Coordinates of C-alpha atoms in Angstrom, one line a residue:
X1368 CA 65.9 -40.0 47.1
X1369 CA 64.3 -42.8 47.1
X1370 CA 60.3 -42.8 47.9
X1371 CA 58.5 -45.2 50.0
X1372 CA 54.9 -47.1 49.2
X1373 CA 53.2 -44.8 50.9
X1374 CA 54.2 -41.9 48.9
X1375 CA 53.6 -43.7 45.5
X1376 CA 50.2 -44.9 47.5
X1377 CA 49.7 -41.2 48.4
X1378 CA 50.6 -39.9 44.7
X1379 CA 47.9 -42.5 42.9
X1380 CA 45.1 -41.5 45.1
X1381 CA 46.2 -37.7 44.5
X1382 CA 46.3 -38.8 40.6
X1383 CA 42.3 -40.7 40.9
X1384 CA 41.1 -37.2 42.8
X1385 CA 42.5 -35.1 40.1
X1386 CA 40.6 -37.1 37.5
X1387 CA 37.3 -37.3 39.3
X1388 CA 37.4 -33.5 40.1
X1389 CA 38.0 -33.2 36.1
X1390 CA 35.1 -35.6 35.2
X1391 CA 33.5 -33.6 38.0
X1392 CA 34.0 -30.1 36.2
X1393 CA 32.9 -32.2 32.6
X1394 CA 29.7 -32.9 34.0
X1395 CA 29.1 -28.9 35.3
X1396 CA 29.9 -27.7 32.6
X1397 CA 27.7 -30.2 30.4
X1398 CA 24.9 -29.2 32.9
X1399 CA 25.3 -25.8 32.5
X1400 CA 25.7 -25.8 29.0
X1401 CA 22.3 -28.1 28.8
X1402 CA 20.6 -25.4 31.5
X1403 CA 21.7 -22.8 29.2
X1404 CA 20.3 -24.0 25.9
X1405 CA 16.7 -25.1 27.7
X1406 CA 16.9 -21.5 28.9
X1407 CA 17.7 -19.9 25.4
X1408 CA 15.1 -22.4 24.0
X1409 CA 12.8 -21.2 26.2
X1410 CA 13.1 -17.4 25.2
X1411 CA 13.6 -18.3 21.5
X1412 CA 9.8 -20.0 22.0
X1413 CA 8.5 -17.3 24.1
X1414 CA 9.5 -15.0 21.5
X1415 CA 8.1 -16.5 18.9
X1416 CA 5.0 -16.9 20.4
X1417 CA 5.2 -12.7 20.9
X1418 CA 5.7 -12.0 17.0
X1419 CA 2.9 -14.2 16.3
X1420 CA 0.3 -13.5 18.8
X1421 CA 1.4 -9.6 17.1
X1422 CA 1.0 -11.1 13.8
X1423 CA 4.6 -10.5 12.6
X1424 CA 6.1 -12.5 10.7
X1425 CA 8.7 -14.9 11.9
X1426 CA 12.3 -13.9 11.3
X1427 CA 13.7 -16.8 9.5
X1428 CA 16.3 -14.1 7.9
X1429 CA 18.4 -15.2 11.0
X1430 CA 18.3 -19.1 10.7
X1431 CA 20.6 -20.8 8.3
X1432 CA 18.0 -20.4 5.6
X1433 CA 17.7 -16.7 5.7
X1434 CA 17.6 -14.4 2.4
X1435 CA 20.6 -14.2 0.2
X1436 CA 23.6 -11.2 1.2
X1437 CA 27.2 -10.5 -0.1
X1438 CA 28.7 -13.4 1.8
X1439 CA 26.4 -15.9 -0.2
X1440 CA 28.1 -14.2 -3.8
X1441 CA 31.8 -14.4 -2.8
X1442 CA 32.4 -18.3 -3.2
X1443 CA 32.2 -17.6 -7.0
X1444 CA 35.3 -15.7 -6.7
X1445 CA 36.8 -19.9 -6.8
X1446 CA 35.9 -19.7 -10.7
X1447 CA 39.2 -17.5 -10.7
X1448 CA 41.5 -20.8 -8.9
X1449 CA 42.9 -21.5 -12.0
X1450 CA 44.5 -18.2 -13.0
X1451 CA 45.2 -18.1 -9.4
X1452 CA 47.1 -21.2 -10.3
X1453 CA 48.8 -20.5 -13.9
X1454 CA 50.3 -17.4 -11.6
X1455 CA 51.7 -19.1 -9.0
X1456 CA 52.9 -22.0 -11.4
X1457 CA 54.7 -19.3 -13.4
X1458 CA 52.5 -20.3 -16.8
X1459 CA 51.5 -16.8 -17.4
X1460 CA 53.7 -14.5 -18.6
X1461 CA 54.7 -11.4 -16.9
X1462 CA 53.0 -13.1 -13.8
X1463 CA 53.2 -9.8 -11.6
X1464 CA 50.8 -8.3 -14.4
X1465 CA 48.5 -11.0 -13.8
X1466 CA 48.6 -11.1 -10.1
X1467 CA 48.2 -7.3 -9.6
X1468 CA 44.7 -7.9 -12.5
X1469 CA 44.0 -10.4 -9.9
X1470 CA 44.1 -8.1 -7.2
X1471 CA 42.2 -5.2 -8.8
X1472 CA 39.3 -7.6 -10.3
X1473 CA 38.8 -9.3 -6.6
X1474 CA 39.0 -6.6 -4.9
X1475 CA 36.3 -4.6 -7.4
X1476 CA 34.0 -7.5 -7.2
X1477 CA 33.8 -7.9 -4.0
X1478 CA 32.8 -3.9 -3.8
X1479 CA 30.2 -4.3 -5.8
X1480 CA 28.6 -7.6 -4.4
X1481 CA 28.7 -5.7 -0.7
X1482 CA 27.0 -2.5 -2.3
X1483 CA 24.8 -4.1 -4.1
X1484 CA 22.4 -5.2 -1.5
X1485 CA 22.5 -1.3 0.4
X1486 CA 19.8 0.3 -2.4
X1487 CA 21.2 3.7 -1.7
X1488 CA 24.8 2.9 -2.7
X1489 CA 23.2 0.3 -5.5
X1490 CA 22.3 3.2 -7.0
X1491 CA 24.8 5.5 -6.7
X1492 CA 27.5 6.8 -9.7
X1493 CA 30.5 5.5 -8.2
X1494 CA 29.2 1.8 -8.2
X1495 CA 28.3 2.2 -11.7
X1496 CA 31.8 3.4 -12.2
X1497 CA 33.2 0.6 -10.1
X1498 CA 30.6 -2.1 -12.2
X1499 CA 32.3 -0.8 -15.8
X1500 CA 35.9 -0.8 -14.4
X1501 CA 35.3 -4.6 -13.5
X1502 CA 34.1 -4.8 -17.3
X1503 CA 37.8 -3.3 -18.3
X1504 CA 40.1 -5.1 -16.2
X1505 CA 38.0 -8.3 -17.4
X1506 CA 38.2 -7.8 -20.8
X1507 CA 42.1 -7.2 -20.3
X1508 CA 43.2 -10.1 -18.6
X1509 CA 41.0 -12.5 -21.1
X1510 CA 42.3 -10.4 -24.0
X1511 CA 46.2 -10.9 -22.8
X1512 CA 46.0 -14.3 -20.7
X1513 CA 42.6 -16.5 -22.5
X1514 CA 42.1 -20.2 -21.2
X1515 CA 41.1 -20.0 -17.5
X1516 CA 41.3 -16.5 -17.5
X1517 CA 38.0 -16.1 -19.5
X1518 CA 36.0 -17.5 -16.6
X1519 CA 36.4 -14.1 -15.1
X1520 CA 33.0 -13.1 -17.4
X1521 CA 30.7 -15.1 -16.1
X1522 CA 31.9 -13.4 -12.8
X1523 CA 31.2 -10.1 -13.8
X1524 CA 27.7 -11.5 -15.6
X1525 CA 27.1 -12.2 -11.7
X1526 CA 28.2 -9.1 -10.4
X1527 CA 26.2 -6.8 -13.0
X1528 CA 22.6 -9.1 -12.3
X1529 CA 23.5 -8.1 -8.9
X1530 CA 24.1 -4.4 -9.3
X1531 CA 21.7 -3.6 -12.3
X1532 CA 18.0 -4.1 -11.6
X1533 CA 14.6 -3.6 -13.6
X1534 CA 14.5 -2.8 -17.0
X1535 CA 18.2 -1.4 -17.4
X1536 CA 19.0 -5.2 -16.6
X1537 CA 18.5 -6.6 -20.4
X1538 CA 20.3 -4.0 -22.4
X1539 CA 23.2 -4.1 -19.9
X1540 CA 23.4 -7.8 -19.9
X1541 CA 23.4 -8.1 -23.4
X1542 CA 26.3 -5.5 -23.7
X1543 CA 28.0 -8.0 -21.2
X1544 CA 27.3 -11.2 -22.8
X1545 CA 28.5 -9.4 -26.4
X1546 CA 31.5 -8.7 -25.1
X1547 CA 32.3 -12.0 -24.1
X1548 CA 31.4 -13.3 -26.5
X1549 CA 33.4 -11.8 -29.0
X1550 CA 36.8 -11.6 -26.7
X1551 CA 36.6 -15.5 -26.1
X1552 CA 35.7 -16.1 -29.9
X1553 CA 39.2 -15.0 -30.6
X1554 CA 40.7 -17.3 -28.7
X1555 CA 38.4 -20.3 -27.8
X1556 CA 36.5 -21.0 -30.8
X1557 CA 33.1 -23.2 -30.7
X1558 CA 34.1 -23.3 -27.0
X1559 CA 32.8 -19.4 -26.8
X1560 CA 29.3 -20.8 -26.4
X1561 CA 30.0 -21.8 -23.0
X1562 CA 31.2 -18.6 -21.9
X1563 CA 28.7 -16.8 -23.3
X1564 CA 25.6 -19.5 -21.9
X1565 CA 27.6 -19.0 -18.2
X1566 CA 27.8 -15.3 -18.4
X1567 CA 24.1 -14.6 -19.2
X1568 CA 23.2 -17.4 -16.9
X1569 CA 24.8 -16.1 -14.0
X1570 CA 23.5 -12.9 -14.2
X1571 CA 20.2 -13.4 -15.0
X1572 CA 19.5 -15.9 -12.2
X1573 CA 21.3 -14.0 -10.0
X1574 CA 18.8 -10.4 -10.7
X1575 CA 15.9 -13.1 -10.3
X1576 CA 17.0 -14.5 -7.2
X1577 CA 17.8 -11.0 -5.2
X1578 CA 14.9 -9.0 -6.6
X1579 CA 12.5 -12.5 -5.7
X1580 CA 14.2 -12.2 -2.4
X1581 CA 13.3 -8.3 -2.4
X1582 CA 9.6 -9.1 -2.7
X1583 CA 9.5 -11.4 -0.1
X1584 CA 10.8 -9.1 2.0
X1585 CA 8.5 -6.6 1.4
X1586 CA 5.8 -9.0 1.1
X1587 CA 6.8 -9.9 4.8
X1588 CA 6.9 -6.0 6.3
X1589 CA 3.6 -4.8 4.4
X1590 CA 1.9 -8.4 5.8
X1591 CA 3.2 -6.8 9.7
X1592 CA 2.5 -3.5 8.2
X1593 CA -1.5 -4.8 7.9
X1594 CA -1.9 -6.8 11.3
X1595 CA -0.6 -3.9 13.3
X1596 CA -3.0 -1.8 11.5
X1597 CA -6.3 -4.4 12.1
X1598 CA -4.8 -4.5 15.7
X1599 CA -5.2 -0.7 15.7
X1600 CA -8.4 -0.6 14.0
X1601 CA -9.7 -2.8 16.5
X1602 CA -7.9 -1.0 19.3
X1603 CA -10.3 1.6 18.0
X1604 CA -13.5 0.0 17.4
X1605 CA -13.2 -1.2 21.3
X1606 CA -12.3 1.8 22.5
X1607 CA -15.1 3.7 20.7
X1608 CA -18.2 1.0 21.7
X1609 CA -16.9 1.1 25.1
X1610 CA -16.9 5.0 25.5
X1611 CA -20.0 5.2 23.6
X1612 CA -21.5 2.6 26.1
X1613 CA -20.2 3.9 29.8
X1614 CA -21.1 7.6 28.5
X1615 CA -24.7 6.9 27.7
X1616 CA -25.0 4.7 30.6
X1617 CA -23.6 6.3 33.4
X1618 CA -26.2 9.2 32.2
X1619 CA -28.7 7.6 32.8
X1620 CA -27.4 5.8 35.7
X1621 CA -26.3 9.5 37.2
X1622 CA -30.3 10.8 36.3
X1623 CA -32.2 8.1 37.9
X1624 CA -30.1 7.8 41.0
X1625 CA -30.5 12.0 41.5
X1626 CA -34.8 11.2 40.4
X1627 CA -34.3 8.1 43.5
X1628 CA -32.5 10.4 45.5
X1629 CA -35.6 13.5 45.3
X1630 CA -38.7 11.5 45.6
X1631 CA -37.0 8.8 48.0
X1632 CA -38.3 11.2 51.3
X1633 CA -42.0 11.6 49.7
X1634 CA -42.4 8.2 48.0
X1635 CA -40.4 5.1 48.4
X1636 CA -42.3 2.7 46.2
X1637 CA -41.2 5.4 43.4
X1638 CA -37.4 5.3 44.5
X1639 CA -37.3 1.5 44.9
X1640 CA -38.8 1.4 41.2
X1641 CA -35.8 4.1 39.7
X1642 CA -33.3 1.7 41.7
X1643 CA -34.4 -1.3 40.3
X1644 CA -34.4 1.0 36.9
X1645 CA -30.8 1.2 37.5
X1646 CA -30.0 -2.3 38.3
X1647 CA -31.6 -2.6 34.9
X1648 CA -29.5 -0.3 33.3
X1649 CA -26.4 -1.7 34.5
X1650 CA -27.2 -5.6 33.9
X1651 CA -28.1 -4.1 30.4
X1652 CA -24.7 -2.1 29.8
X1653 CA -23.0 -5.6 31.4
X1654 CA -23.8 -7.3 28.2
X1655 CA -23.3 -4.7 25.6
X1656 CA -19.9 -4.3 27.3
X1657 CA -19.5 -8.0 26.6
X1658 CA -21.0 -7.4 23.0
X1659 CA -18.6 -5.2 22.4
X1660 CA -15.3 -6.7 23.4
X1661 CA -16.4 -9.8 21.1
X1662 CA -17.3 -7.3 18.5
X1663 CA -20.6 -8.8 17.4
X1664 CA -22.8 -5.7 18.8
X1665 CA -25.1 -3.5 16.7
X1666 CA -26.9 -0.4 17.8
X1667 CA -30.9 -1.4 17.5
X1668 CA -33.1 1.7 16.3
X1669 CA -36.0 0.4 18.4
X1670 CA -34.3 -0.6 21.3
X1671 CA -32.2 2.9 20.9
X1672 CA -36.1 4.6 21.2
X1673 CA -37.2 3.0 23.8
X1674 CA -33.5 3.0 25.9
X1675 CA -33.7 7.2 25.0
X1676 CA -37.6 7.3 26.4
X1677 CA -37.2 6.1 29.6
X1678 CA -33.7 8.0 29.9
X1679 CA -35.7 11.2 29.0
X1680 CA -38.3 10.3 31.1
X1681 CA -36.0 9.9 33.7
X1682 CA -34.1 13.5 33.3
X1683 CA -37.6 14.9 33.6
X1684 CA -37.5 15.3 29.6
X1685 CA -40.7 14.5 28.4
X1686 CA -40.4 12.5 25.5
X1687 CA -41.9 12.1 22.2
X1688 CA -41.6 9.9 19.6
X1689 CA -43.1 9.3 16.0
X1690 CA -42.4 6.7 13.5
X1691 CA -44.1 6.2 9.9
X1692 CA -43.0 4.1 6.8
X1693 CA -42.0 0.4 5.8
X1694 CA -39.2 -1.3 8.0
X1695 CA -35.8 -0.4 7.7
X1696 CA -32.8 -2.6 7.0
X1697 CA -30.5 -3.8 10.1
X1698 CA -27.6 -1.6 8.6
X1699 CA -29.7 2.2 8.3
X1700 CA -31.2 1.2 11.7
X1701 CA -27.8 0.7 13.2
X1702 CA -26.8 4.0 12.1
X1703 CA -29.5 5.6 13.1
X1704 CA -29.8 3.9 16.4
X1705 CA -26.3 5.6 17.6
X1706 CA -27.7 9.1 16.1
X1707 CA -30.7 8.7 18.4
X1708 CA -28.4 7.6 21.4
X1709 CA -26.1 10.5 20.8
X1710 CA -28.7 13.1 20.5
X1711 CA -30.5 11.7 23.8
X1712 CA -27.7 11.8 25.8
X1713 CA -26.8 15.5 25.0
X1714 CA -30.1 16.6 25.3
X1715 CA -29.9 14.6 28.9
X1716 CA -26.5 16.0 29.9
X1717 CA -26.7 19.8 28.2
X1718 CA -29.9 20.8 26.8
X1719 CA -32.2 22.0 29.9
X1720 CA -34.9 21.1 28.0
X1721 CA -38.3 19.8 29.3
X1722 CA -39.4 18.3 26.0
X1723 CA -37.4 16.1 23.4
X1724 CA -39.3 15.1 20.0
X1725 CA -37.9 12.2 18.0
X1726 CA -39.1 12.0 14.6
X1727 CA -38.6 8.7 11.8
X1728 CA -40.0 9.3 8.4
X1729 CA -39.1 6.4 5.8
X1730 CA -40.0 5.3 2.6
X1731 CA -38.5 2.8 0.3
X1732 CA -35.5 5.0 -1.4
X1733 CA -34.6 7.2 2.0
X1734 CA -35.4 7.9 5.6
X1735 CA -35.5 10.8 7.3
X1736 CA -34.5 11.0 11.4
X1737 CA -35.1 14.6 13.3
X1738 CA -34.9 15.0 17.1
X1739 CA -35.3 18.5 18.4
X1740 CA -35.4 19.8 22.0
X1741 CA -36.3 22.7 23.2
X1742 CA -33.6 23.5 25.7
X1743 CA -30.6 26.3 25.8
X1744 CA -29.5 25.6 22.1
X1745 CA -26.0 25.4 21.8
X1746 CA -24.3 25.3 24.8
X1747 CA -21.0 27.3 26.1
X1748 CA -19.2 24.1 25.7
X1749 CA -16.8 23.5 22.4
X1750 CA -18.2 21.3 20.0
X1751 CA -16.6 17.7 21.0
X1752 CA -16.7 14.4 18.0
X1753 CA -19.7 12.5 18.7
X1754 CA -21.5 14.4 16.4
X1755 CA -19.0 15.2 13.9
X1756 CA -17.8 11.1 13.9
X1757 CA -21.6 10.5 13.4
X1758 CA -21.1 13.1 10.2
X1759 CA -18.5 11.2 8.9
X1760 CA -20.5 7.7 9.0
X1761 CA -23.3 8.9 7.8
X1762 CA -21.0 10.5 4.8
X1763 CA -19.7 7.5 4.3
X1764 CA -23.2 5.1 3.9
X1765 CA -24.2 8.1 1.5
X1766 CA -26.3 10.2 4.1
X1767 CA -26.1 13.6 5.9
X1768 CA -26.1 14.8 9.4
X1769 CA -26.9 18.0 10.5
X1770 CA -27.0 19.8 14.0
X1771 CA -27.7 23.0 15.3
X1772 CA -30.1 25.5 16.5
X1773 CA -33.8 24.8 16.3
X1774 CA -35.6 27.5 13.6
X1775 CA -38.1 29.4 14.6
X1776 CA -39.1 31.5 17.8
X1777 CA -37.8 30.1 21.2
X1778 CA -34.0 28.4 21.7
X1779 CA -34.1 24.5 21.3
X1780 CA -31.3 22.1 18.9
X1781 CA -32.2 20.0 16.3
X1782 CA -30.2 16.9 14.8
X1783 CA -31.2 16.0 11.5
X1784 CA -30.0 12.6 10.0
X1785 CA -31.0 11.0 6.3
X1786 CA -29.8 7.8 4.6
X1787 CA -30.8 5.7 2.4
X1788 CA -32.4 3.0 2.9
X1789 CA -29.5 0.5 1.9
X1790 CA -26.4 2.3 3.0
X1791 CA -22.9 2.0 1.4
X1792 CA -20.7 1.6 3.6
X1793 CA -19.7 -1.9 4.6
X1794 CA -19.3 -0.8 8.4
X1795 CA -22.4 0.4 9.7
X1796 CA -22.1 -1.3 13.3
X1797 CA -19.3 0.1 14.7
X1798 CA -19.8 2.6 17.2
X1799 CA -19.1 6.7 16.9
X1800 CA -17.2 8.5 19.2
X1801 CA -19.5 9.4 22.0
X1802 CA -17.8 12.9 22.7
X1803 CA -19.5 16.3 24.1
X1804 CA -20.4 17.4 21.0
X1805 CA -22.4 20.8 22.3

């Protein structure tokens, strides 16, 4: 049947559509592929940025580069191509012999360069079993076959530097090395040497490559090991300031709006004066919040005194305060600035009291802090850590803290704090736990 010029016509255009949908679907896909790489680009990045903002370290064992593993040790196995070859050339005699040596040798090296990089089966009897059968078969084949056949010892050198570690390494490498040795002397002469040189070689570079790569690795996990434990510690330094801060402060923010509150109806002047007290309060707390996010803020012994006078004052606590001796250092005062804070705000919150005294007593060796109410004693409540964390800072500068019930006739509770004068511990300014702690 013949066709027509429209048909052929009709049968070019149908041939130019084909092509342009196919240069069509070339260009999708090239799109797509390009959309998909920005995309996985773009998480690869964001990622990163994650692990390092965590401070881990990045995980180049996944690139090209990454640490060394069994695949990296079997292209050696090529030192065995030419008794691979003198087989299949028929050039060594009884060839099945050699061929099933072949198979027995690769398929025991291969074991051990896969188990030697799991430390459990490293270490385990049967790959020291396995590690001395590759010693056997070696010797055999170099023993019946020589020539290329002794290249098989610098392949077991290799596997045993990967097996053996520490200080088993030397004697077993010079058992090794000894054995080759004196197999390829009896058949290779002067030309022993380089067997010998490539067997110790091998294995010794090969033990200092994987236990170098060992170290780095656990260089790398203690170095995320560390940040996530400053990220914790600083988790809890913030956390502690900022509980230590809103506790005290909302105290006394909670007593001077109740003292507004009663003498608002009698005198107003008075209740405007305790609000502006409280606007004071909370511009004040403001910036030791901010203080204490940037981590730069230190509790002050006299502004602690003077913050726990007008709180007491406020409470309806009368308040007295004595001080005597030289100066103390910026690190004693800071510790005893958040004693004086703590003990302030329990004797506000618990104590019933309608007297507080706080004592400081210094000289140039020690100093000596005592601030005793005389409210309820100890209260019904359980004993919380703001007390007990203010134990265990003190402890650690070298001092003592002390709390309890006031001696002598009446009920009252007395926290008694010394130091010395240059404490020793190297973190005085961070902040106790500011817990119920009667």
């Amino acid at each position: 049947m013949e066709q027509g010029p429209g048909m052929k016509t009709q049968g070019r255009r149908g041939t130019g559509q084909d092509r342009k949908a196919a240069r069509r679907a070339r260009a999708d896909r090239k799109a797509e592929w390009k959309a998909d790489w920005a995309v996985r680009k773009a998480e690869w990045r964001a990622r990163e940025k994650r692990r390092k903002e965590c401070g881990e370290a990045a995980d180049y064992g996944r690139g090209p580069m990454g640490p060394p593993n069994a695949f990296t040790l079997l292209p050696w196995l090529l030192l065995g191509m030419g008794a691979i070859s003198n087989v299949i050339k028929g050039e060594t005699p009884n060839p099945w012999i050699g061929a099933l040596g072949l198979l027995v040798f690769n398929s025991l090296y291969i074991t051990l360069v896969f188990r030697a990089f799991d430390r459990r089966a490293r270490e385990a009897a049967a790959t020291r079993w396995c590690l001395a059968a590759l010693g056997a078969v070696t010797c055999a084949l170099a023993l019946a076959y020589g020539g290329n056949w002794l290249l098989f010892f610098p392949l077991w050198g290799l596997a045993t530097g990967a097996v053996v570690r520490g200080r088993k390494l030397g004697p077993v490498m010079f058992v090794v090395t000894g054995l080759a040795g004196a197999v390829a002397g009896l058949d290779e002469g002067w030309d022993t040497l380089g067997i010998v040189y490539g067997t110790l070689v091998s294995g010794m570079v090969t033990a200092a490559i994987l236990a170098l790569s060992e170290t780095v690795k656990e260089l790398r996990e203690t170095r995320q090991e560390l940040a996530r434990a400053a990220v914790d510690q600083e988790r809890l330094r913030f956390s502690r300031d900022l509980h230590d801060l809103l506790g005290h402060t909302l105290s006394v923010i909670v007593v001077k709006s109740e003292a507004a509150r009663r003498i608002a109806p009698r005198d107003m002047d008075a209740a405007l004066a305790q609000v502006a007290d409280i606007e004071s309060v909370g511009r004040q707390a403001l910036t030791e919040i901010r203080e204490a996010v940037t981590g730069y803020r230190e509790a002050s012994l006299a502004a602690e005194l003077d913050r726990a006078r007008g709180a007491l004052t406020a409470a309806g606590i009368e308040p007295v305060v004595r001080q005597s001796g030289p100066p103390l250092p910026p690190q004693a005062a800071a510790l005893l600035g958040w004693v004086v804070r703590e003990a302030a705000t329990n004797a506000i919150r618990h104590s019933g009291a309608t007297t507080c005294e706080i004592e400081v007593r210094s000289t140039a060796e020690r100093v000596r802090l005592v601030i005793t109410d005389n409210g309820n004693g100890v209260g019904s409540t359980a004993p919380g850590s703001g007390l007990t964390g203010l134990a265990e800072r003190l402890a650690a500068a070298g001092g003592t803290l002390v709390g309890g019930p006031a001696p002598g006739p009446g009920r009252g509770f007395r926290v008694t704090a010394e130091l010395p004068v240059e404490p020793a511990g190297p973190e005085t300014g961070e902040s106790p736990e500011n817990e119920e702690s009667r």
